[in-house]
Amino acid sequence: MLAYLAVSLTFDKCSINRYRSGIGDGPIRPLLEVKQLAVDFHLHGSRVPALKDVSFALMPGKTLAIVGESGSGKTVTSQAILGILPNTAEVTAGEILFTDTDTDQTVNIAKLHPRSPQMQDIRGNQISIIFQEPMVSLSPMHSIGDQISEAMLLHRNVDKNEAKNATIDMLRLVGFPHPKQAIKQYPFELSGGLRQRAMIAMALICHPSLLIADEPTTALDVTVQAQILQLIKSLQKELGMAVLLITHDLGVVANMADDVVVMYHGEVMERGPAKKLFKDPQHPYLKALFSAVPHFDMHEGERLTPIREIQHNIEHFHHHCTPWTEEQRKAGPHLQVSNLSKKFTNRSRSLFGKKPEEQLTAVSDFNLEIECGECFGLVGESGCGKTTLSKMLMRAIRPDKGKIIYNDRGRMVDLLKLNDEELRAFRPKMRIVFQDPYSALNPRMTVLNTLLEPMVIHNFGDRAAQLKRAKELMGLVGMDPRYLNRYPHSFSGGQRQRISIARALALDPQLLIFDEPVSALDVSVQAQILNLLKDLQKELGLTYLFISHNLAVVDYIANRIGVMCRGQLVEIGHREQLFRNPQHPYTKALLAAVPYPDLDRPLDFELLSEGRHNVPDYWPAPYCLSDDTPSQLQEVEPDHLVRVSVSRQQEIQAS
């Protein structure tokens, strides 16, 4: 148990143990019971219902998952439990019964004023929350140590030194490699996984009896996600707390939840034990959610089934690019990358002057070929160099060395040798769709101006032709042209991403780069976008470079797949080769970290527990690499390549 529990804190473990074991010989009472909860928002003089007749119970030490799409009411439910609803929201009916583990009294949170002393004592002390986006939730102006210890100083009778020691202990418990140094760091100095661990430490510093986890792993890589899920499970077992998990990922639910509540438009569609709902779902909405999730068992040609299919219109879309001839295709791959490398210099200063410069390798001796009309999937964890590679391909940053050769319909063009005017003329031929649809669109520009901007910059027709083109683009991505005069804030995440795709297609590109285009979307909206991209590629004859950390998504959309680690490709193959017969230990670790929406296929937490899966020094022979070890891709079967050390390969050939 944590060291800080031994210090003189006002923490009555006996009362919690008495509560958890069930007082006397009677049945164990729910820790949290929500009864017929209703919440309305007051907007422009009218009431908009957000929750209607929501009921569920969470038992001590158990995990209850609330599942649903964005807008289903999941987050509003958690806000009502914590008493942090927006000022425009009001609890109009129902009860939120929480058993105070200190006093063993049941409190109706719905009747408490959000700023009352009793509610403030519950919030952060007995009920804590982990928010979805740690970079937004953490203060950039305060150190990690100050932010974590703040809750303890508010709720416990301790001094700053005791709070500091407790914070170090908690950081160690949640897996920080150097907790004493971490308390002085700021959020921007940490990776996404460590920021989320800091959020967990902040939520658990007061040893709550209930932890609310609101989409705790949505923006994380599959390997980091698996580590965070394992951390939550182990801490739950050690601290004996209950967990209310809010997510749209059914794979996460299958690995975490004891009970499940399925919500849609503020109402509970189905609830019950996880085993029952996964084995025999009854409600059509839950069945539709299962059908929208991509998985590795899909057959060739099988499509995802989104809850609401996009009906896009290509009949009136005038694609100005003629089909490629056989001679143009034979001239070379659509995109050929050779020996591409990029290093960044880390310059920092301290109180004692300038620190020595540090070279950080983002991309190292990278080689890749993408054929005309194929979708090449690139997978890897954050920090492996995927986005840096895409920026170099788009000439947003310049590589230190290497070549980028583009097949411009039979004319091979070296993109790194183009001058400014030549690069401007080339821009329409290769476009990019970014990860976050919320920040990718200018909030001050209407959809019409967003679509017209690239056409105006590149003199694509006259004004009448541009307006006609904008309407065609809206129909192409399945949106009503009447929405052209709206602003981005009027649309959902999936609709914004469709607008981003329409903008990318405005100039008739031949090759599109997608940088994590569906990572921020619900599974049902994700299915819409993936089906749309597959249809557009086939109908318009496009070539894709699809970058993602979600292997199941890449398996669904890509023809060939490359696995990237530490700036290099470690394995390349066709989708059936890579996922049915993985060779490299890093690829195997990524596959093991993918949560299946299947209770019979749980995550292998132990494989990723040590966090060495992405360290080449720890890979077994012949894959073990170090900074001074030359390596190359070796063919293990036709079109299936794996990176091994050159010395090991020579030994194999000699034998």
Coordinates of C-alpha atoms in Angstrom, one line a residue, residues 333-340 363-371 374-379 386 389-390 393 403-406 511 513 544-547 560-564 568-569 571-573 633 641 643:
P333 CA 5.5 3.9 -58.2
H334 CA 3.1 6.8 -57.6
L335 CA 5.4 7.9 -54.7
Q336 CA 8.9 6.6 -54.0
V337 CA 10.8 7.6 -50.8
S338 CA 14.5 6.8 -50.6
N339 CA 16.8 7.1 -47.6
L340 CA 14.8 9.9 -46.1
V363 CA 13.0 9.7 -39.3
S364 CA 16.0 7.5 -40.1
D365 CA 17.0 6.2 -43.6
F366 CA 13.3 5.7 -44.5
N367 CA 12.4 3.9 -47.8
L368 CA 8.9 3.4 -49.2
E369 CA 7.1 2.8 -52.4
I370 CA 3.4 3.4 -53.0
E371 CA 1.9 2.0 -56.2
E374 CA -3.3 1.6 -53.8
C375 CA -4.0 2.5 -50.2
F376 CA -0.8 2.1 -48.1
G377 CA -1.3 2.0 -44.4
L378 CA 1.4 3.3 -42.0
V379 CA 1.0 2.3 -38.4
K386 CA 4.7 9.2 -38.9
L389 CA 7.2 11.9 -42.6
S390 CA 3.9 13.3 -43.8
L393 CA 6.2 14.5 -48.1
K403 CA 14.7 11.7 -52.1
I404 CA 11.0 12.0 -52.7
I405 CA 10.1 11.0 -56.3
Y406 CA 6.5 11.5 -57.5
L511 CA -2.6 11.2 -54.0
I513 CA -2.3 11.7 -47.2
Y544 CA -3.9 6.9 -50.3
L545 CA -1.2 7.0 -47.7
F546 CA -3.3 6.2 -44.6
I547 CA -1.5 7.0 -41.3
R560 CA -0.4 -3.0 -48.0
I561 CA 0.8 -2.0 -44.5
G562 CA 4.0 -0.8 -43.0
V563 CA 4.9 -0.8 -39.3
M564 CA 7.0 2.1 -38.2
Q568 CA 12.2 3.2 -39.5
L569 CA 9.9 0.6 -41.1
E571 CA 7.9 -4.7 -41.2
I572 CA 6.0 -4.4 -44.5
G573 CA 3.5 -6.7 -46.1
L633 CA 14.7 -5.3 -44.7
L641 CA 9.7 -7.8 -45.5
R643 CA 14.0 -5.5 -40.6

